[in-house]
Amino acid sequence: MLWCGWGDPAKARELPEQVRGLLRDLLGVRAPDAPAAALESVRLPPVALTPAQLEALAGVVGAEHVRTGHEERVRHTRGKSTPDLLRIRAGDGSDAPDAVVLPGSHKEVAALLALCARERVAVVPFGGGTSVVGGLAASARDGFAGVIALDLARLDRLRSVDAESMTAEFEPGVRAPDAERLLAAHGLTLGHFPQSFEYATLGGFAAARSSGQASAGYGRFDDMVVGLTLATPSGTLELGRAPKSAAGPDLRQLVLGSEGAFGVITALRLRVRKAPAERVYEGWRFPDWTAGSAAVRALAQEGPTPAVLRLSDETETMIGLAKPDAIGSGGSGGSGGCLLVAGYEGASVSARREAAGAVLARVGGEPLGEEPGRAWEHGRFSAPYLRDSLLAAGATVETLETAGFWANLPRLYDAVRLALLGALGSPLVMCHISHVYETGASLYFTVVTPQDGDPVAQWERAKTEVNAAIVAAGGTISHHHGVGRDHRDAYAAEIGPLGVAVLQAVKARLDPAGILNPGALVAGP
């Protein structure tokens, strides 16, 4: 992973001329490209842990797995939100951990948590480092002797496959592409392909309640978790004896989405599916957002629901964001309207495609064939690379998402757009629906605006206004990015004071010393 941006440095992209033209003509961005600070010049706080504490950590995992080098600390500083990248590009490593510690087993994780609780050392669990909501900032130093990043990369095994039950047990540090490769040897798949797919881990997916681009067919990641093991400073939780149970509240749901604030996931039992023999993606055009949304709702409620179902609004269609490799050329054949991408996987693809096509045609859709679908598939993981180039060119680019019931979705869509326009002046605001349910859907926004003199503060002001707008409009503060620190206050408003008190009580019981990811998910009591 590129330390100051996204992904494989070999895949870094020059900004296409048509995109530079959009920045100039639509937004007035004319700033020269600004290079990131050199890795060695990133400013880090001194290591706060004492030699005795570092030696104690090494006693648990081995000296080679306790790292305090400059590059290791920089690479474990924050996540990959736009503010995270702006700060690190400017050489600000103030949120760096004091050490990076890599346990190799559940036993070592449990021992590390017990040690850190005794020594008052904060612990930030670290998977792929792809958080975009401030979930990895080791900034809560007051009252702690230091902060470690608990990197789970050594917990990277597929432990077992139960072909009869269609489940597989993994360790949490397995990256998504490796999980698919390991399952493919058994003819299986998870079917979980979020935009962070190339680098995110299975433990991170569970901890943040991730949702993949094929969620309409395979479900969210939390739907896939049938069992898990959680290490906490107070002991171990083993959860999931059966697919479903009436034996009280399901404690798995308390762990899913807890973002390392309650404990560290050390094992996951996941539902798997047979690998699809066929995948087909296609495009449809609708005259406007209202018509397209009605079409998506019809498929979600009447069926058959494609594995992938994505609707871009007029602006996103015009820009071509559904086809990042050809951005600026328009997303639906250059004739306006809204582009819908539908993808079909598995058995009976032709029959399901025909049935879904009949629904889409009935509600006013115009078929565009497979080319728009293939273009989306080819560029489905490209947008974060493009963001790096846009940041260097002087444009702030960020995403945010929410979800709501169908009846409230128009109000929520308008509220977010108006909040962004009010906070940023004349930004480019794009939106798509990419996760659908019978009762509602998610809204995923991308905003591009010229950077001012302090782009981090510029975005933080906008984010504060958008968070308030989402809460006021009756949406959830996050559908799949999580809470972290960026959404914590809005999440508190969403669940209310009693809900916050319940979570604080859970944290106090599992993590009495408050060492686990302090500041994330829920404020201290």
Coordinates of C-alpha atoms in Angstrom, one line a residue:
M1 CA 0.0 0.0 0.0
L2 CA 1.3 3.5 -0.9
W3 CA 2.1 5.2 2.4
C4 CA 0.7 8.6 1.3
G5 CA -2.1 7.5 -0.9
W6 CA -4.0 4.5 -2.1
G7 CA -2.9 1.1 -3.3
D8 CA -0.1 -0.2 -5.4
P9 CA 2.3 2.7 -6.4
A10 CA 2.8 0.9 -9.8
K11 CA -0.9 1.6 -10.5
A12 CA -0.7 5.3 -9.8
R13 CA -2.4 7.2 -12.6
E14 CA -1.5 10.4 -14.4
L15 CA -4.5 12.7 -14.4
P16 CA -6.2 12.4 -17.8
E17 CA -6.5 15.6 -19.7
Q18 CA -10.3 15.4 -19.8
V19 CA -10.3 15.3 -16.0
R20 CA -8.0 18.3 -15.9
G21 CA -10.4 20.1 -18.2
L22 CA -13.3 19.3 -15.9
L23 CA -11.4 20.7 -12.9
R24 CA -10.6 23.9 -14.8
D25 CA -14.0 24.4 -16.5
L26 CA -16.4 23.2 -13.8
L27 CA -14.6 24.1 -10.6
G28 CA -11.9 26.6 -11.5
V29 CA -9.1 24.4 -10.2
R30 CA -5.8 25.6 -11.6
A31 CA -3.3 24.8 -8.9
P32 CA 0.0 23.2 -10.0
D33 CA 0.5 19.6 -9.0
A34 CA 1.7 19.5 -5.3
P35 CA 3.9 16.5 -4.5
A36 CA 3.6 14.7 -1.2
A37 CA 6.3 15.1 1.5
A38 CA 9.1 12.6 1.4
L39 CA 8.6 9.6 3.6
E40 CA 11.7 10.3 5.7
S41 CA 10.5 13.9 6.3
V42 CA 7.2 13.0 7.9
R43 CA 7.2 14.4 11.4
L44 CA 6.5 11.8 14.1
P45 CA 6.2 12.2 17.9
P46 CA 9.0 10.6 19.9
V47 CA 8.4 7.0 21.0
A48 CA 6.7 7.3 24.4
L49 CA 7.0 3.6 25.4
T50 CA 9.8 2.9 27.8
P51 CA 12.5 0.3 27.0
A52 CA 10.9 -2.0 29.7
Q53 CA 7.5 -1.7 28.1
L54 CA 8.9 -2.5 24.6
E55 CA 10.8 -5.5 26.1
A56 CA 7.6 -6.7 27.7
L57 CA 5.7 -6.5 24.3
A58 CA 8.6 -8.4 22.7
G59 CA 8.3 -11.0 25.4
V60 CA 4.8 -11.8 24.1
V61 CA 5.3 -11.8 20.3
G62 CA 9.1 -11.9 19.8
A63 CA 11.4 -8.9 19.3
E64 CA 11.2 -9.1 15.5
H65 CA 7.4 -8.4 15.8
V66 CA 7.7 -5.2 17.8
R67 CA 8.7 -2.4 15.4
T68 CA 9.4 1.2 16.1
G69 CA 11.1 2.2 12.8
H70 CA 10.1 5.4 11.1
E71 CA 8.5 3.8 8.0
E72 CA 6.5 1.2 10.0
R73 CA 5.1 4.0 12.2
V74 CA 4.2 6.2 9.2
R75 CA 2.5 3.3 7.5
H76 CA 0.3 2.8 10.5
T77 CA -0.7 6.4 10.9
R78 CA -4.4 6.9 10.4
G79 CA -6.4 5.4 7.5
K80 CA -7.2 6.5 4.0
S81 CA -9.9 9.2 4.2
T82 CA -9.1 12.5 2.4
P83 CA -8.2 14.3 5.6
D84 CA -5.9 11.4 6.5
L85 CA -4.2 11.7 3.2
L86 CA -4.0 15.5 3.2
R87 CA -2.3 15.4 6.6
I88 CA 0.2 12.7 5.7
R89 CA 1.0 14.3 2.4
A90 CA 1.8 17.5 4.3
G91 CA 4.2 15.5 6.5
D92 CA 2.0 15.4 9.6
G93 CA 2.5 12.1 11.4
S94 CA 1.3 13.4 14.8
D95 CA -1.1 10.5 15.2
A96 CA 1.5 7.8 14.6
P97 CA 1.6 4.9 17.1
D98 CA 4.7 4.5 19.3
A99 CA 5.2 0.9 18.1
V100 CA 3.7 -1.6 15.7
V101 CA 3.1 -5.0 17.2
L102 CA 2.2 -8.1 15.2
P103 CA 0.8 -11.0 17.2
G104 CA 0.7 -14.5 15.7
S105 CA -2.2 -16.2 17.6
H106 CA -5.3 -15.6 19.7
K107 CA -3.2 -16.4 22.8
E108 CA -0.7 -13.7 21.9
V109 CA -3.5 -11.1 21.2
A110 CA -5.1 -11.9 24.6
A111 CA -1.7 -11.6 26.4
L112 CA -1.0 -8.3 24.7
L113 CA -4.3 -6.9 25.8
A114 CA -3.7 -8.0 29.3
L115 CA -0.3 -6.4 29.3
C116 CA -1.4 -3.2 27.7
A117 CA -4.3 -2.9 30.3
R118 CA -1.8 -3.2 33.1
E119 CA 0.6 -0.7 31.6
R120 CA -2.0 1.8 30.4
V121 CA -1.0 1.4 26.8
A122 CA -3.7 2.2 24.2
V123 CA -4.3 -0.4 21.5
V124 CA -5.5 0.4 17.9
P125 CA -6.3 -2.8 16.0
F126 CA -5.0 -2.5 12.4
G127 CA -6.0 -4.7 9.5
G128 CA -5.7 -3.3 6.0
G129 CA -5.5 0.3 7.1
T130 CA -8.4 1.3 4.8
S131 CA -10.6 3.2 7.3
V132 CA -12.1 6.4 5.9
V133 CA -13.9 7.5 9.1
G134 CA -10.9 8.2 11.4
G135 CA -11.0 4.7 12.8
L136 CA -7.2 4.3 13.1
A137 CA -5.9 7.6 14.6
A138 CA -3.7 6.9 17.6
S139 CA -4.4 10.4 18.9
A140 CA -5.8 9.6 22.4
R141 CA -2.6 9.8 24.3
D142 CA -3.8 11.7 27.4
G143 CA -3.8 9.3 30.4
F144 CA -1.9 6.5 28.4
A145 CA 1.7 5.5 28.6
G146 CA 1.8 5.2 24.8
V147 CA -0.1 3.7 21.8
I148 CA 0.5 0.6 19.8
A149 CA -0.9 -0.4 16.4
L150 CA -2.0 -4.0 16.8
D151 CA -1.3 -5.3 13.2
L152 CA -3.1 -8.6 12.5
A153 CA -1.2 -9.4 9.3
R154 CA 0.3 -12.6 10.8
L155 CA -3.2 -14.0 11.5
D156 CA -3.7 -14.8 7.8
R157 CA -4.8 -18.4 7.6
L158 CA -7.8 -20.2 6.2
R159 CA -8.3 -22.6 9.1
S160 CA -11.0 -24.9 7.7
V161 CA -13.8 -25.3 5.1
D162 CA -17.1 -27.0 5.9
A163 CA -18.5 -27.8 2.5
E164 CA -21.6 -29.5 4.0
S165 CA -22.6 -26.4 6.0
M166 CA -21.1 -24.0 3.4
T167 CA -18.9 -22.2 5.9
A168 CA -15.2 -21.4 6.2
E169 CA -13.2 -20.3 9.2
F170 CA -10.6 -17.6 8.7
E171 CA -8.2 -15.6 10.8
P172 CA -8.9 -11.9 10.7
G173 CA -5.7 -10.7 8.9
V174 CA -6.6 -12.5 5.7
R175 CA -6.9 -9.9 2.9
A176 CA -9.9 -10.1 0.6
P177 CA -8.1 -11.1 -2.6
D178 CA -6.3 -13.9 -0.6
A179 CA -9.6 -15.1 0.8
E180 CA -11.1 -15.4 -2.7
R181 CA -7.9 -17.2 -3.9
L182 CA -8.0 -19.7 -1.0
L183 CA -11.8 -20.3 -1.4
A184 CA -11.5 -20.7 -5.2
A185 CA -9.4 -23.8 -4.6
H186 CA -12.6 -25.3 -3.1
G187 CA -14.9 -23.9 -5.8
L188 CA -16.2 -21.3 -3.4
T189 CA -16.5 -17.5 -2.9
L190 CA -17.5 -15.0 -0.3
G191 CA -18.8 -12.6 -3.0
H192 CA -17.7 -9.6 -1.0
F193 CA -16.1 -6.9 -3.3
P194 CA -16.1 -3.5 -1.7
Q195 CA -14.0 -0.7 -3.2
S196 CA -11.4 -1.4 -0.6
F197 CA -11.2 -5.1 -1.8
E198 CA -7.5 -5.0 -2.9
Y199 CA -6.2 -4.2 0.6
A200 CA -8.9 -4.6 3.3
T201 CA -9.0 -7.6 5.6
L202 CA -11.8 -9.9 6.7
G203 CA -11.5 -8.8 10.3
G204 CA -11.8 -5.2 9.2
F205 CA -14.9 -6.1 7.2
A206 CA -16.5 -7.5 10.3
A207 CA -15.4 -4.7 12.6
A208 CA -16.9 -2.0 10.3
R209 CA -20.0 -3.9 9.0
S210 CA -18.7 -3.6 5.4
S211 CA -21.0 -3.9 2.4
G212 CA -19.6 -5.0 -1.0
Q213 CA -20.6 -4.0 -4.5
A214 CA -22.4 -7.3 -5.0
S215 CA -24.4 -7.0 -1.8
A216 CA -27.7 -7.2 -3.6
G217 CA -26.9 -10.8 -4.4
Y218 CA -24.5 -11.9 -1.7
G219 CA -25.6 -9.7 1.3
R220 CA -23.5 -7.5 3.5
F221 CA -20.5 -8.9 5.3
D222 CA -22.3 -8.9 8.6
D223 CA -24.9 -11.3 6.9
M224 CA -22.0 -13.6 6.2
V225 CA -20.7 -13.9 9.8
V226 CA -22.1 -17.0 11.5
G227 CA -19.5 -17.2 14.3
L228 CA -16.5 -15.3 15.7
T229 CA -13.9 -15.2 18.5
L230 CA -13.2 -11.9 20.3
A231 CA -10.3 -11.3 22.6
T232 CA -10.8 -8.6 25.2
P233 CA -8.9 -7.4 28.2
S234 CA -11.5 -9.1 30.4
G235 CA -11.4 -12.5 28.6
T236 CA -12.6 -14.2 25.4
L237 CA -16.0 -14.4 23.8
E238 CA -16.8 -17.4 21.6
L239 CA -20.0 -16.6 19.6
G240 CA -22.1 -18.5 17.1
R241 CA -23.2 -22.1 17.8
A242 CA -25.8 -22.1 15.1
P243 CA -26.9 -20.0 12.0
K244 CA -29.6 -18.4 14.1
S245 CA -30.8 -18.7 17.7
A246 CA -33.6 -17.6 20.0
A247 CA -31.3 -17.9 23.0
G248 CA -31.4 -14.2 24.0
P249 CA -29.9 -11.2 22.1
D250 CA -27.4 -12.2 19.5
L251 CA -24.0 -11.0 20.9
R252 CA -22.4 -11.4 17.4
Q253 CA -24.3 -8.3 16.4
L254 CA -22.7 -6.4 19.3
V255 CA -19.2 -7.3 18.1
L256 CA -20.0 -6.6 14.4
G257 CA -19.4 -2.9 13.8
S258 CA -17.6 -2.4 17.1
E259 CA -14.4 -1.2 15.3
G260 CA -12.0 -2.6 17.9
A261 CA -13.5 -0.6 20.8
F262 CA -14.8 -3.7 22.6
G263 CA -12.1 -6.3 21.6
V264 CA -10.0 -7.8 18.8
I265 CA -11.6 -10.3 16.5
T266 CA -9.2 -13.3 16.2
A267 CA -11.4 -15.8 14.2
L268 CA -14.4 -15.6 11.9
R269 CA -16.7 -18.4 10.6
L270 CA -18.2 -17.1 7.4
R271 CA -21.0 -18.3 5.1
V272 CA -19.7 -19.0 1.7
R273 CA -21.3 -19.6 -1.7
K274 CA -20.3 -21.7 -4.8
A275 CA -18.1 -19.7 -7.1
P276 CA -20.2 -18.4 -10.0
A277 CA -19.7 -20.1 -13.4
E278 CA -20.8 -17.0 -15.2
R279 CA -20.8 -13.2 -14.6
V280 CA -22.6 -10.8 -16.9
Y281 CA -22.9 -7.0 -16.4
E282 CA -25.0 -4.6 -18.4
G283 CA -26.2 -1.0 -18.6
W284 CA -29.6 0.7 -18.7
R285 CA -30.5 4.4 -19.1
F286 CA -33.3 6.1 -17.3
P287 CA -34.5 9.7 -18.0
D288 CA -33.9 11.0 -14.5
W289 CA -33.0 10.1 -10.9
T290 CA -36.7 9.7 -9.9
A291 CA -37.4 7.2 -12.6
G292 CA -34.2 5.3 -12.0
S293 CA -34.8 5.1 -8.3
A294 CA -38.3 3.7 -8.9
A295 CA -36.8 1.1 -11.2
V296 CA -34.3 0.0 -8.6
R297 CA -37.0 -0.2 -6.0
A298 CA -39.2 -2.3 -8.3
L299 CA -36.4 -4.8 -8.7
A300 CA -35.6 -4.9 -5.0
Q301 CA -39.2 -5.4 -4.1
E302 CA -40.5 -7.6 -6.9
G303 CA -37.3 -9.4 -8.0
P304 CA -35.3 -10.9 -9.4
T305 CA -32.6 -8.8 -7.7
P306 CA -29.3 -8.8 -9.6
A307 CA -26.1 -9.4 -7.7
V308 CA -24.9 -5.9 -8.6
L309 CA -27.4 -3.1 -8.9
R310 CA -26.1 0.5 -9.1
L311 CA -27.8 3.7 -10.2
S312 CA -25.9 6.9 -10.9
D313 CA -27.6 10.2 -10.7
E314 CA -27.5 12.7 -13.6
T315 CA -24.3 14.4 -12.4
E316 CA -22.4 11.2 -11.8
T317 CA -23.6 9.8 -15.1
M318 CA -22.6 13.0 -17.0
I319 CA -19.1 12.9 -15.4
G320 CA -18.8 9.1 -16.0
L321 CA -17.8 8.1 -12.5
A322 CA -19.3 4.7 -13.0
K323 CA -16.5 4.3 -15.6
P324 CA -13.4 5.7 -13.8
D325 CA -11.0 4.7 -16.6
A326 CA -13.0 6.8 -19.1
I327 CA -14.1 9.6 -16.8
G328 CA -15.3 12.8 -18.4
S329 CA -16.7 11.0 -21.4
G330 CA -20.2 10.5 -20.0
G331 CA -21.6 7.4 -18.5
S332 CA -24.7 6.5 -20.6
G333 CA -23.7 6.9 -24.2
G334 CA -23.6 10.7 -24.0
S335 CA -27.4 11.2 -24.0
G336 CA -27.9 12.3 -20.4
G337 CA -30.2 10.7 -17.9
C338 CA -29.1 8.2 -15.3
L339 CA -27.0 5.1 -15.8
L340 CA -28.0 1.9 -14.1
V341 CA -25.5 -1.0 -14.0
A342 CA -26.9 -4.5 -13.3
G343 CA -24.7 -7.6 -12.8
Y344 CA -25.8 -11.3 -12.8
E345 CA -23.8 -14.1 -11.3
G346 CA -24.1 -17.8 -10.8
A347 CA -26.6 -20.2 -12.3
S348 CA -29.6 -19.3 -14.6
V349 CA -28.0 -16.0 -15.5
S350 CA -29.9 -15.7 -18.8
A351 CA -33.3 -16.3 -17.2
R352 CA -32.7 -13.9 -14.3
R353 CA -31.3 -11.3 -16.7
E354 CA -34.3 -11.6 -18.9
A355 CA -36.8 -11.4 -16.0
A356 CA -35.0 -8.3 -14.5
G357 CA -34.8 -6.7 -17.9
A358 CA -38.6 -7.1 -18.3
V359 CA -39.1 -5.1 -15.0
L360 CA -36.6 -2.4 -16.0
A361 CA -38.2 -2.0 -19.5
R362 CA -41.6 -1.8 -18.0
V363 CA -40.7 1.1 -15.7
G364 CA -39.1 3.1 -18.6
G365 CA -35.5 1.8 -18.9
E366 CA -33.6 1.8 -22.1
P367 CA -31.1 -1.2 -22.5
L368 CA -27.6 -0.2 -23.4
G369 CA -26.1 -3.7 -23.7
E370 CA -23.0 -5.1 -21.9
E371 CA -20.4 -2.3 -22.7
P372 CA -21.3 0.0 -19.8
G373 CA -21.4 -3.0 -17.5
R374 CA -18.0 -4.3 -18.7
A375 CA -16.5 -0.7 -18.3
W376 CA -17.8 -0.5 -14.7
E377 CA -16.4 -4.0 -13.9
H378 CA -13.0 -3.1 -15.3
G379 CA -12.8 0.2 -13.3
R380 CA -14.6 -0.9 -10.2
F381 CA -11.6 -0.5 -7.9
S382 CA -10.0 2.5 -9.7
A383 CA -11.6 5.5 -8.1
P384 CA -9.2 5.7 -5.0
Y385 CA -6.2 5.9 -7.4
L386 CA -7.9 8.7 -9.3
R387 CA -8.5 10.5 -6.0
D388 CA -4.8 10.6 -5.3
S389 CA -4.2 12.4 -8.6
L390 CA -7.0 14.9 -7.9
L391 CA -5.6 15.7 -4.5
A392 CA -2.2 16.4 -6.0
A393 CA -3.9 18.7 -8.6
G394 CA -5.5 20.9 -5.9
A395 CA -9.0 19.4 -5.7
T396 CA -10.4 18.0 -2.5
V397 CA -12.2 14.8 -3.3
E398 CA -14.1 12.8 -0.6
T399 CA -17.0 10.3 -0.3
L400 CA -19.7 9.9 2.2
E401 CA -22.7 7.6 2.5
T402 CA -26.0 7.1 4.3
A403 CA -29.1 5.0 3.9
G404 CA -32.8 5.3 4.5
F405 CA -36.2 3.9 3.7
W406 CA -37.6 4.3 0.2
A407 CA -40.2 6.8 1.2
N408 CA -37.6 9.1 2.8
L409 CA -34.8 8.6 0.2
P410 CA -35.7 11.8 -1.8
R411 CA -35.6 13.9 1.3
L412 CA -32.3 12.4 2.4
Y413 CA -30.8 12.9 -1.1
D414 CA -31.7 16.6 -1.2
A415 CA -30.6 17.2 2.4
V416 CA -27.1 15.9 1.8
R417 CA -26.7 17.8 -1.5
L418 CA -27.9 21.1 0.0
A419 CA -25.6 20.7 3.0
L420 CA -22.6 20.2 0.7
L421 CA -23.6 23.1 -1.5
G422 CA -24.1 25.4 1.5
A423 CA -20.7 24.4 3.1
L424 CA -18.5 24.4 0.0
G425 CA -20.0 26.9 -2.4
S426 CA -20.2 25.3 -5.8
P427 CA -18.7 21.8 -5.5
L428 CA -19.3 19.0 -7.9
V429 CA -21.7 16.6 -6.0
M430 CA -22.4 13.1 -7.4
C431 CA -24.4 10.3 -6.0
H432 CA -25.3 6.7 -6.7
I433 CA -27.4 3.9 -5.1
S434 CA -25.4 0.7 -4.8
H435 CA -26.9 -1.3 -2.0
V436 CA -30.6 -2.1 -2.1
Y437 CA -33.2 -3.7 0.2
E438 CA -37.0 -4.3 -0.1
T439 CA -37.5 -1.4 2.4
G440 CA -34.8 1.1 1.3
A441 CA -31.3 1.7 -0.1
S442 CA -28.0 3.4 0.5
L443 CA -26.9 6.8 -1.0
Y444 CA -23.2 7.1 -1.8
F445 CA -22.0 10.6 -2.5
T446 CA -18.7 11.8 -4.1
V447 CA -17.9 15.5 -3.8
V448 CA -15.1 17.5 -5.6
T449 CA -14.2 21.0 -4.7
P450 CA -11.2 23.3 -5.0
Q451 CA -8.9 23.2 -2.0
D452 CA -8.7 26.4 0.0
G453 CA -5.7 27.4 2.2
D454 CA -6.6 24.8 4.8
P455 CA -8.2 21.9 3.0
V456 CA -8.5 19.7 6.1
A457 CA -10.5 22.3 8.0
Q458 CA -12.5 23.0 4.8
W459 CA -13.6 19.4 4.6
E460 CA -14.2 19.1 8.4
R461 CA -16.6 22.0 8.3
A462 CA -18.5 20.5 5.4
K463 CA -18.5 17.1 7.1
T464 CA -20.0 18.5 10.3
E465 CA -22.8 20.1 8.4
V466 CA -23.5 17.0 6.3
N467 CA -23.6 14.8 9.4
A468 CA -26.1 17.1 11.0
A469 CA -28.2 17.1 7.8
I470 CA -28.2 13.3 7.7
V471 CA -29.4 13.0 11.3
A472 CA -32.1 15.7 10.8
A473 CA -33.3 14.0 7.6
G474 CA -33.8 10.7 9.3
G475 CA -30.9 8.8 7.7
T476 CA -28.3 6.6 9.3
I477 CA -24.9 8.2 9.7
S478 CA -23.2 5.3 7.9
H479 CA -24.4 2.4 5.8
H480 CA -21.0 0.7 5.4
H481 CA -18.1 3.0 6.2
G482 CA -18.5 2.8 9.9
V483 CA -18.4 5.3 12.8
G484 CA -14.7 5.8 13.8
R485 CA -14.1 9.2 15.2
D486 CA -15.6 11.2 12.3
H487 CA -19.1 10.0 12.9
R488 CA -19.0 9.4 16.6
D489 CA -21.0 12.5 17.7
A490 CA -23.6 12.0 14.9
Y491 CA -23.9 8.3 15.9
A492 CA -24.6 9.4 19.4
A493 CA -27.4 11.7 18.2
E494 CA -28.7 8.8 16.1
I495 CA -29.0 6.3 19.0
G496 CA -29.7 8.8 21.8
P497 CA -28.3 9.1 25.3
L498 CA -29.6 5.8 26.5
G499 CA -28.1 4.0 23.5
V500 CA -24.7 5.7 24.2
A501 CA -24.9 4.6 27.9
V502 CA -25.6 1.0 26.9
L503 CA -22.4 1.0 24.7
Q504 CA -20.4 2.7 27.3
A505 CA -21.5 0.0 29.8
V506 CA -20.4 -2.8 27.4
K507 CA -17.1 -1.1 26.9
A508 CA -16.6 -0.7 30.6
R509 CA -17.2 -4.4 31.2
L510 CA -15.0 -5.7 28.4
D511 CA -12.3 -3.0 28.5
P512 CA -12.2 -1.6 32.0
A513 CA -9.0 0.4 31.4
G514 CA -10.4 1.9 28.2
I515 CA -7.3 1.0 26.2
L516 CA -9.1 -0.3 23.0
N517 CA -9.2 2.2 20.2
P518 CA -9.9 5.1 22.5
G519 CA -12.1 7.8 21.0
A520 CA -13.6 5.5 18.3
L521 CA -17.2 4.5 18.1
V522 CA -18.3 5.9 21.5
A523 CA -17.0 8.6 23.8
G524 CA -15.8 7.5 27.3
P525 CA -18.3 7.8 30.2

